[in-house]
mmCIF file of C-alpha atoms in Angstrom:
data_model
loop_
_atom_site.group_PDB
_atom_site.id
_atom_site.type_symbol
_atom_site.label_atom_id
_atom_site.label_comp_id
_atom_site.label_asym_id
_atom_site.label_seq_id
_atom_site.Cartn_x
_atom_site.Cartn_y
_atom_site.Cartn_z
ATOM 1 C CA MET H 1 12.639 8.261 14.953
ATOM 2 C CA ASP H 2 13.661 9.567 18.397
ATOM 3 C CA LEU H 3 15.997 12.370 17.377
ATOM 4 C CA THR H 4 16.749 13.250 21.037
ATOM 5 C CA PHE H 5 18.160 9.761 21.442
ATOM 6 C CA VAL H 6 20.141 10.093 18.188
ATOM 7 C CA TYR H 7 21.592 13.378 19.327
ATOM 8 C CA GLY H 8 22.567 11.863 22.618
ATOM 9 C CA LEU H 9 24.441 9.099 20.798
ATOM 10 C CA ILE H 10 26.271 11.658 18.606
ATOM 11 C CA ALA H 11 27.195 13.861 21.608
ATOM 12 C CA ALA H 12 28.476 10.869 23.557
ATOM 13 C CA LYS H 13 30.544 9.439 20.743
ATOM 14 C CA GLU H 14 31.997 12.541 19.045
ATOM 15 C CA HIS H 15 34.334 14.846 20.887
ATOM 16 C CA ILE H 16 34.847 18.462 19.780
ATOM 17 C CA LEU H 17 37.918 20.257 21.063
ATOM 18 C CA THR H 18 37.257 23.170 23.407
ATOM 19 C CA GLN H 19 38.495 26.616 22.369
ATOM 20 C CA LYS H 20 41.120 26.261 25.103
ATOM 21 C CA GLU H 21 42.399 23.021 23.605
ATOM 22 C CA ILE H 22 42.490 24.594 20.136
ATOM 23 C CA ASP H 23 44.355 27.624 21.483
ATOM 24 C CA GLY H 24 46.862 25.237 23.048
ATOM 25 C CA LEU H 25 47.790 23.931 19.631
ATOM 26 C CA LYS H 26 48.930 27.424 18.492
ATOM 27 C CA GLU H 27 52.206 27.260 20.427
ATOM 28 C CA LEU H 28 53.246 23.874 19.109
ATOM 29 C CA GLU H 29 55.835 23.139 16.424
ATOM 30 C CA LYS H 30 54.616 21.404 13.321
ATOM 31 C CA ASN H 31 55.604 17.834 14.348
ATOM 32 C CA ASP H 32 54.309 18.372 17.914
ATOM 33 C CA PHE H 33 51.099 19.757 16.399
ATOM 34 C CA LEU H 34 50.475 16.565 14.483
ATOM 35 C CA ASP H 35 51.333 14.412 17.498
ATOM 36 C CA ALA H 36 48.764 16.384 19.535
ATOM 37 C CA LEU H 37 46.091 15.659 16.915
ATOM 38 C CA TYR H 38 46.908 11.916 17.071
ATOM 39 C CA ALA H 39 46.590 12.150 20.848
ATOM 40 C CA HIS H 40 43.166 13.670 20.408
ATOM 41 C CA GLN H 41 42.302 10.660 18.143
ATOM 42 C CA PHE H 42 41.961 12.648 14.943
ATOM 43 C CA GLY H 43 41.685 10.642 11.769
ATOM 44 C CA LEU H 44 41.431 6.857 11.708
ATOM 45 C CA GLY H 45 44.320 6.173 14.051
ATOM 46 C CA PHE H 46 47.179 5.924 11.577
ATOM 47 C CA GLN H 47 50.072 8.228 10.815
ATOM 48 C CA ARG H 48 48.679 10.145 7.849
ATOM 49 C CA PRO H 49 49.455 13.351 5.930
ATOM 50 C CA PHE H 50 47.624 16.255 7.543
ATOM 51 C CA GLU H 51 45.038 16.796 4.769
ATOM 52 C CA LEU H 52 44.141 13.161 4.727
ATOM 53 C CA MET H 53 43.734 13.128 8.512
ATOM 54 C CA MET H 54 41.221 15.989 8.247
ATOM 55 C CA LEU H 55 39.250 14.131 5.588
ATOM 56 C CA GLU H 56 39.233 11.049 7.748
ATOM 57 C CA GLU H 57 37.775 13.089 10.554
ATOM 58 C CA GLU H 58 34.915 14.108 8.262
ATOM 59 C CA LEU H 59 34.513 10.484 7.219
ATOM 60 C CA LYS H 60 34.284 9.276 10.796
ATOM 61 C CA LEU H 61 31.451 11.765 11.449
ATOM 62 C CA LYS H 62 29.584 10.749 8.311
ATOM 63 C CA GLN H 63 29.856 7.034 8.970
ATOM 64 C CA PHE H 64 28.489 7.498 12.459
ATOM 65 C CA LEU H 65 25.607 9.701 11.222
ATOM 66 C CA GLU H 66 24.783 7.043 8.619
ATOM 67 C CA SER H 67 24.657 4.369 11.325
ATOM 68 C CA VAL H 68 21.837 6.223 13.170
ATOM 69 C CA LEU H 69 20.074 8.285 10.478
ATOM 70 C CA LYS H 70 18.550 7.212 7.186
ATOM 71 C CA ASP H 71 17.107 10.437 5.737
ATOM 72 C CA GLN H 72 18.639 10.759 2.227
ATOM 73 C CA LEU H 73 17.701 14.445 1.916
ATOM 74 C CA LEU H 74 19.572 15.237 5.153
ATOM 75 C CA PHE H 75 22.731 13.713 3.696
ATOM 76 C CA LYS H 76 22.273 15.450 0.349
ATOM 77 C CA VAL H 77 22.154 18.747 2.179
ATOM 78 C CA LEU H 78 24.971 18.105 4.690
ATOM 79 C CA TYR H 79 27.296 16.567 2.082
ATOM 80 C CA ILE H 80 26.609 18.673 -0.977
ATOM 81 C CA LYS H 81 30.221 19.922 -1.065
ATOM 82 C CA PHE H 82 31.679 16.430 -1.078
ATOM 83 C CA ASN H 83 29.057 15.288 -3.623
ATOM 84 C CA HIS H 84 30.076 18.171 -5.820
ATOM 85 C CA LEU H 85 33.802 17.388 -5.586
ATOM 86 C CA PHE H 86 33.293 13.709 -6.344
ATOM 87 C CA LEU H 87 30.956 14.205 -9.285
ATOM 88 C CA SER H 88 32.802 17.120 -10.882
ATOM 89 C CA GLY H 89 36.102 15.262 -10.529
ATOM 90 C CA LEU H 90 34.692 12.188 -12.274
ATOM 91 C CA LEU H 91 33.100 14.248 -15.043
ATOM 92 C CA LYS H 92 36.358 16.076 -15.693
ATOM 93 C CA SER H 93 38.041 12.686 -16.015
ATOM 94 C CA HIS H 94 35.330 11.493 -18.395
ATOM 95 C CA HIS H 95 35.239 14.548 -20.636
ATOM 96 C CA LEU H 96 38.758 15.990 -20.383
ATOM 97 C CA GLY H 97 40.933 13.010 -19.491
ATOM 98 C CA VAL H 98 41.925 14.682 -16.218
ATOM 99 C CA LYS H 99 43.237 12.102 -13.712
ATOM 100 C CA PHE H 100 40.591 11.486 -11.064
ATOM 101 C CA ASN H 101 41.949 12.381 -7.647
ATOM 102 C CA GLU H 102 40.494 9.866 -5.256
ATOM 103 C CA SER H 103 41.813 11.294 -1.963
ATOM 104 C CA ILE H 104 39.438 9.323 0.293
ATOM 105 C CA GLU H 105 36.466 7.073 -0.352
ATOM 106 C CA GLY H 106 33.022 7.483 1.213
ATOM 107 C CA LEU H 107 32.597 11.255 1.697
ATOM 108 C CA SER H 108 29.920 11.562 -1.013
ATOM 109 C CA ILE H 109 26.462 9.907 -0.752
ATOM 110 C CA TYR H 110 26.863 7.965 -3.988
ATOM 111 C CA PRO H 111 28.007 4.380 -4.702
ATOM 112 C CA GLU H 112 31.428 5.720 -5.588
ATOM 113 C CA TYR H 113 32.978 2.551 -7.024
ATOM 114 C CA LEU H 114 30.083 1.978 -9.396
ATOM 115 C CA TYR H 115 30.114 5.602 -10.519
ATOM 116 C CA GLN H 116 33.826 5.439 -11.200
ATOM 117 C CA GLN H 117 33.508 2.206 -13.157
ATOM 118 C CA TYR H 118 30.789 3.743 -15.338
ATOM 119 C CA LEU H 119 32.267 7.196 -15.906
ATOM 120 C CA ILE H 120 35.915 6.235 -16.280
ATOM 121 C CA TYR H 121 35.708 2.768 -17.799
ATOM 122 C CA GLY H 122 32.178 2.648 -19.273
ATOM 123 C CA ILE H 123 31.200 -0.368 -17.151
ATOM 124 C CA ASP H 124 27.581 -0.183 -15.857
ATOM 125 C CA LYS H 125 27.477 -3.557 -14.061
ATOM 126 C CA GLY H 126 25.723 -3.166 -10.677
ATOM 127 C CA LEU H 127 24.544 0.394 -11.440
ATOM 128 C CA ASN H 128 20.788 0.753 -10.947
ATOM 129 C CA LEU H 129 18.624 2.545 -13.507
ATOM 130 C CA GLU H 130 18.029 5.664 -11.364
ATOM 131 C CA ASP H 131 21.782 6.244 -10.860
ATOM 132 C CA LYS H 132 22.454 5.597 -14.581
ATOM 133 C CA VAL H 133 19.874 8.146 -15.655
ATOM 134 C CA PHE H 134 21.293 10.645 -13.145
ATOM 135 C CA ILE H 135 24.853 10.174 -14.436
ATOM 136 C CA ASP H 136 23.834 10.265 -18.105
ATOM 137 C CA ASN H 137 22.033 13.539 -17.486
ATOM 138 C CA LEU H 138 25.230 14.996 -15.866
ATOM 139 C CA ILE H 139 27.295 13.771 -18.816
ATOM 140 C CA ASN H 140 24.939 15.365 -21.320
ATOM 141 C CA LYS H 141 24.832 18.725 -19.511
ATOM 142 C CA THR H 142 28.573 18.963 -19.059
ATOM 143 C CA LYS H 143 29.851 17.839 -22.422
ATOM 144 C CA ASP H 144 32.038 20.268 -24.452
ATOM 145 C CA LEU H 145 32.781 22.340 -21.327
ATOM 146 C CA ASP H 146 36.033 23.291 -19.652
ATOM 147 C CA ALA H 147 36.910 22.168 -16.117
ATOM 148 C CA GLN H 148 35.582 25.211 -14.318
ATOM 149 C CA SER H 149 32.308 25.172 -16.245
ATOM 150 C CA ILE H 150 31.806 21.497 -15.443
ATOM 151 C CA SER H 151 32.257 22.253 -11.770
ATOM 152 C CA ASP H 152 29.830 25.160 -11.995
ATOM 153 C CA ILE H 153 27.105 23.172 -13.755
ATOM 154 C CA VAL H 154 27.327 20.261 -11.259
ATOM 155 C CA ILE H 155 26.868 22.399 -8.193
ATOM 156 C CA ASN H 156 23.895 24.125 -9.789
ATOM 157 C CA ILE H 157 22.282 20.770 -10.615
ATOM 158 C CA LEU H 158 22.808 19.444 -7.064
ATOM 159 C CA ASN H 159 21.427 22.659 -5.579
ATOM 160 C CA GLN H 160 18.332 22.607 -7.781
ATOM 161 C CA GLU H 161 17.772 18.920 -6.884
ATOM 162 C CA ILE H 162 17.754 19.736 -3.190
ATOM 163 C CA ILE H 163 15.489 22.749 -3.525
ATOM 164 C CA GLU H 164 12.960 20.766 -5.552
ATOM 165 C CA SER H 165 12.996 18.084 -2.814
ATOM 166 C CA PHE H 166 11.871 20.506 -0.096
ATOM 167 C CA ASP H 167 8.184 20.502 0.751
ATOM 168 C CA LYS H 168 5.919 21.268 3.719
ATOM 169 C CA LYS H 169 6.994 18.111 5.513
ATOM 170 C CA THR H 170 10.724 18.942 5.329
ATOM 171 C CA ASP H 171 12.313 19.643 8.676
ATOM 172 C CA LYS H 172 12.250 23.448 8.950
ATOM 173 C CA TYR H 173 15.731 23.563 10.523
ATOM 174 C CA LEU H 174 17.164 21.653 7.543
ATOM 175 C CA VAL H 175 15.611 24.215 5.226
ATOM 176 C CA LYS H 176 16.873 27.151 7.291
ATOM 177 C CA TYR H 177 20.363 25.730 7.467
ATOM 178 C CA TYR H 178 20.503 25.127 3.727
ATOM 179 C CA LYS H 179 19.387 28.675 2.862
ATOM 180 C CA HIS H 180 22.232 30.054 4.985
ATOM 181 C CA GLU H 181 24.701 27.519 3.530
ATOM 182 C CA ILE H 182 23.791 28.699 0.021
ATOM 183 C CA ALA H 183 24.170 32.323 1.149
ATOM 184 C CA MET H 184 27.747 31.517 2.291
ATOM 185 C CA GLN H 185 28.479 29.805 -1.026
ATOM 186 C CA ASN H 186 27.205 32.820 -3.010
ATOM 187 C CA ILE H 187 29.260 35.215 -0.872
ATOM 188 C CA LEU H 188 32.336 32.984 -1.453
ATOM 189 C CA LEU H 189 31.609 33.129 -5.212
ATOM 190 C CA LEU H 190 31.423 36.959 -5.043
ATOM 191 C CA ILE H 191 34.725 37.223 -3.214
ATOM 192 C CA ARG H 192 36.430 34.687 -5.456
ATOM 193 C CA SER H 193 35.183 36.443 -8.540
ATOM 194 C CA LYS H 194 36.515 39.794 -7.308
ATOM 195 C CA ARG H 195 39.814 38.315 -6.098
ATOM 196 C CA TYR H 196 40.595 36.602 -9.417
ATOM 197 C CA LYS H 197 39.067 39.303 -11.599
ATOM 198 C CA LEU H 198 36.318 37.141 -13.104
ATOM 199 C CA ASP H 199 33.708 39.037 -15.056
ATOM 200 C CA LYS H 200 30.307 40.001 -13.764
ATOM 201 C CA SER H 201 28.405 37.780 -16.184
ATOM 202 C CA TYR H 202 30.244 34.737 -14.851
ATOM 203 C CA PHE H 203 29.367 35.673 -11.300
ATOM 204 C CA VAL H 204 25.668 36.344 -12.021
ATOM 205 C CA SER H 205 25.195 33.134 -14.074
ATOM 206 C CA ASN H 206 26.648 31.011 -11.264
ATOM 207 C CA LEU H 207 24.783 32.365 -8.261
ATOM 208 C CA LEU H 208 22.849 29.542 -6.603
ATOM 209 C CA GLU H 209 19.136 29.798 -5.990
ATOM 210 C CA GLY H 210 17.582 29.573 -2.512
ATOM 211 C CA SER H 211 19.900 31.802 -0.573
ATOM 212 C CA ALA H 212 18.963 33.487 2.731
ATOM 213 C CA ILE H 213 20.488 36.662 1.189
ATOM 214 C CA GLU H 214 18.715 37.744 -1.996
ATOM 215 C CA ASN H 215 20.974 37.284 -5.003
ATOM 216 C CA TYR H 216 20.308 40.739 -6.326
ATOM 217 C CA ARG H 217 21.889 42.310 -3.241
ATOM 218 C CA LEU H 218 25.212 40.576 -3.993
ATOM 219 C CA VAL H 219 24.963 41.540 -7.636
ATOM 220 C CA GLU H 220 24.534 45.182 -6.584
ATOM 221 C CA HIS H 221 27.914 44.985 -4.802
ATOM 222 C CA PHE H 222 29.880 43.325 -7.589
ATOM 223 C CA ASP H 223 31.329 46.568 -8.957
ATOM 224 C CA LYS H 224 32.543 47.679 -5.510
ATOM 225 C CA THR H 225 35.966 47.079 -4.020
ATOM 226 C CA LEU H 226 36.617 44.168 -1.685
ATOM 227 C CA SER H 227 36.900 46.638 1.180
ATOM 228 C CA GLU H 228 33.495 48.125 0.377
ATOM 229 C CA ILE H 229 32.065 44.626 0.079
ATOM 230 C CA GLY H 230 33.515 43.913 3.511
ATOM 231 C CA ASP H 231 31.599 46.895 4.947
ATOM 232 C CA TYR H 232 28.358 45.498 3.554
ATOM 233 C CA LEU H 233 29.044 41.876 4.591
ATOM 234 C CA SER H 234 29.903 42.903 8.164
ATOM 235 C CA PHE H 235 26.162 43.474 8.653
ATOM 236 C CA HIS H 236 25.437 39.809 7.733
ATOM 237 C CA LEU H 237 28.630 38.068 8.921
ATOM 238 C CA GLU H 238 31.137 38.507 11.696
ATOM 239 C CA PRO H 239 32.593 42.110 11.824
ATOM 240 C CA SER H 240 36.032 40.509 11.340
ATOM 241 C CA ILE H 241 35.193 39.872 7.657
ATOM 242 C CA LYS H 242 36.100 43.501 7.018
ATOM 243 C CA ASP H 243 39.665 42.953 8.167
ATOM 244 C CA VAL H 244 39.988 39.678 6.162
ATOM 245 C CA LEU H 245 38.787 41.341 2.924
ATOM 246 C CA SER H 246 41.226 44.239 3.403
ATOM 247 C CA LYS H 247 44.102 41.745 3.028
ATOM 248 C CA SER H 248 43.304 40.300 -0.370
ATOM 249 C CA ASP H 249 47.048 39.897 -1.159
ATOM 250 C CA SER H 250 47.498 37.489 1.745
ATOM 251 C CA LEU H 251 48.872 34.120 0.843
ATOM 252 C CA HIS H 252 46.007 32.431 2.746
ATOM 253 C CA PHE H 253 43.299 34.907 1.652
ATOM 254 C CA MET H 254 40.657 32.493 0.360
ATOM 255 C CA GLN H 255 41.324 30.096 3.259
ATOM 256 C CA ASP H 256 40.814 32.989 5.708
ATOM 257 C CA VAL H 257 37.582 33.930 3.915
ATOM 258 C CA GLN H 258 36.337 30.322 4.178
ATOM 259 C CA PHE H 259 37.058 30.318 7.873
ATOM 260 C CA GLU H 260 35.077 33.527 8.374
ATOM 261 C CA LEU H 261 32.106 32.047 6.469
ATOM 262 C CA ASP H 262 32.167 28.807 8.447
ATOM 263 C CA LYS H 263 32.448 30.719 11.730
ATOM 264 C CA THR H 264 29.492 32.932 10.724
ATOM 265 C CA LEU H 265 27.320 29.951 9.726
ATOM 266 C CA SER H 266 27.951 28.243 13.042
ATOM 267 C CA LYS H 267 27.094 31.351 15.044
ATOM 268 C CA ILE H 268 23.986 32.240 12.963
ATOM 269 C CA LEU H 269 22.563 28.810 13.677
ATOM 270 C CA ASN H 270 23.767 28.564 17.284
ATOM 271 C CA ASP H 271 20.206 28.280 18.553
ATOM 272 C CA PHE H 272 19.887 24.958 16.665
ATOM 273 C CA THR H 273 21.771 23.341 19.542
ATOM 274 C CA PHE H 274 18.596 23.351 21.686
ATOM 275 C CA GLU H 275 16.314 21.829 19.033
ATOM 276 C CA GLN H 276 16.740 18.166 19.914
ATOM 277 C CA THR H 277 13.346 17.032 18.581
ATOM 278 C CA SER H 278 14.257 18.134 15.023
ATOM 279 C CA TYR H 279 17.395 18.065 12.893
ATOM 280 C CA GLY H 280 18.442 21.351 14.503
ATOM 281 C CA ALA H 281 20.778 19.901 17.142
ATOM 282 C CA ILE H 282 22.308 17.411 14.694
ATOM 283 C CA ILE H 283 23.011 20.148 12.176
ATOM 284 C CA SER H 284 24.485 22.305 14.897
ATOM 285 C CA PHE H 285 26.817 19.494 15.941
ATOM 286 C CA VAL H 286 28.012 18.908 12.365
ATOM 287 C CA LEU H 287 28.708 22.637 11.939
ATOM 288 C CA LYS H 288 30.709 22.782 15.201
ATOM 289 C CA LYS H 289 32.749 19.731 14.107
ATOM 290 C CA ARG H 290 33.444 21.273 10.768
ATOM 291 C CA LEU H 291 34.390 24.594 12.292
ATOM 292 C CA GLU H 292 36.799 22.707 14.533
ATOM 293 C CA ILE H 293 38.412 21.144 11.443
ATOM 294 C CA VAL H 294 38.657 24.507 9.684
ATOM 295 C CA GLN H 295 40.285 26.121 12.739
ATOM 296 C CA ILE H 296 42.803 23.333 12.977
ATOM 297 C CA LYS H 297 43.616 23.567 9.245
ATOM 298 C CA LYS H 298 44.024 27.306 9.563
ATOM 299 C CA LEU H 299 46.500 26.858 12.452
ATOM 300 C CA TYR H 300 48.402 24.162 10.658
ATOM 301 C CA TYR H 301 48.912 26.103 7.414
ATOM 302 C CA GLU H 302 50.146 29.064 9.338
ATOM 303 C CA LYS H 303 53.016 26.832 10.467
ATOM 304 C CA VAL H 304 54.086 25.567 6.992
#
């Protein structure tokens, strides 16, 4: 596969707002803000609630990537968060009777309709054996658990599946990206655990393997304050993380933390942009697009 050609197609089709264009949104009122996004062709071209528009923007990117790339492992890595949300939501519905929140179809890599039919209604028509074995394993490992524990088990299973798929032939930029992505997820877990006063055993048991930052280093900082953790993280992330963690009472605290982590990930892997004979440039583009979405969401929620 000519990845240089693929990247050229992506760059030609997908537009990312410049920082100047994003800054221009700051001064707009809420309604004008949404109109400006429609003008920039965000979403699928219909008047939608803001959150749905942002999901549609993710969906547009995924659909285009799927039209030019066929590597299943690449999509497992890039869409692990959406795979996690989809599967954990279905399993909570299956085990706990929680209503499945189907905000938008197609953001996971699974045959979503068939999975829903099986997990919610017990209908396995059209489901292949591999998918059925996969789902049955998830059902077995998440039975008798509460909602949070189901979510935690699912992300660990998905992470382990990806790590075990890596071998010497795996694109080195895909592996590097994933290690840093897991580092960001573990840092988010640390901050969430501290913010909501979760115990240390919960934090340790839910750290994901394969991180670019050794797990024991995060464990060593669990008993410190968020400000002290900010001092440590400023060596790995953007220095601005210190300021964010000093404002843990902020209404948008976790959202601000997520923005810092996304910003850091994009900057750490900035050199990927020039790797157009590997997955490097494609991953870089996806990260930039997602950072754009996170920036826009941050601006919007400051207005409501």
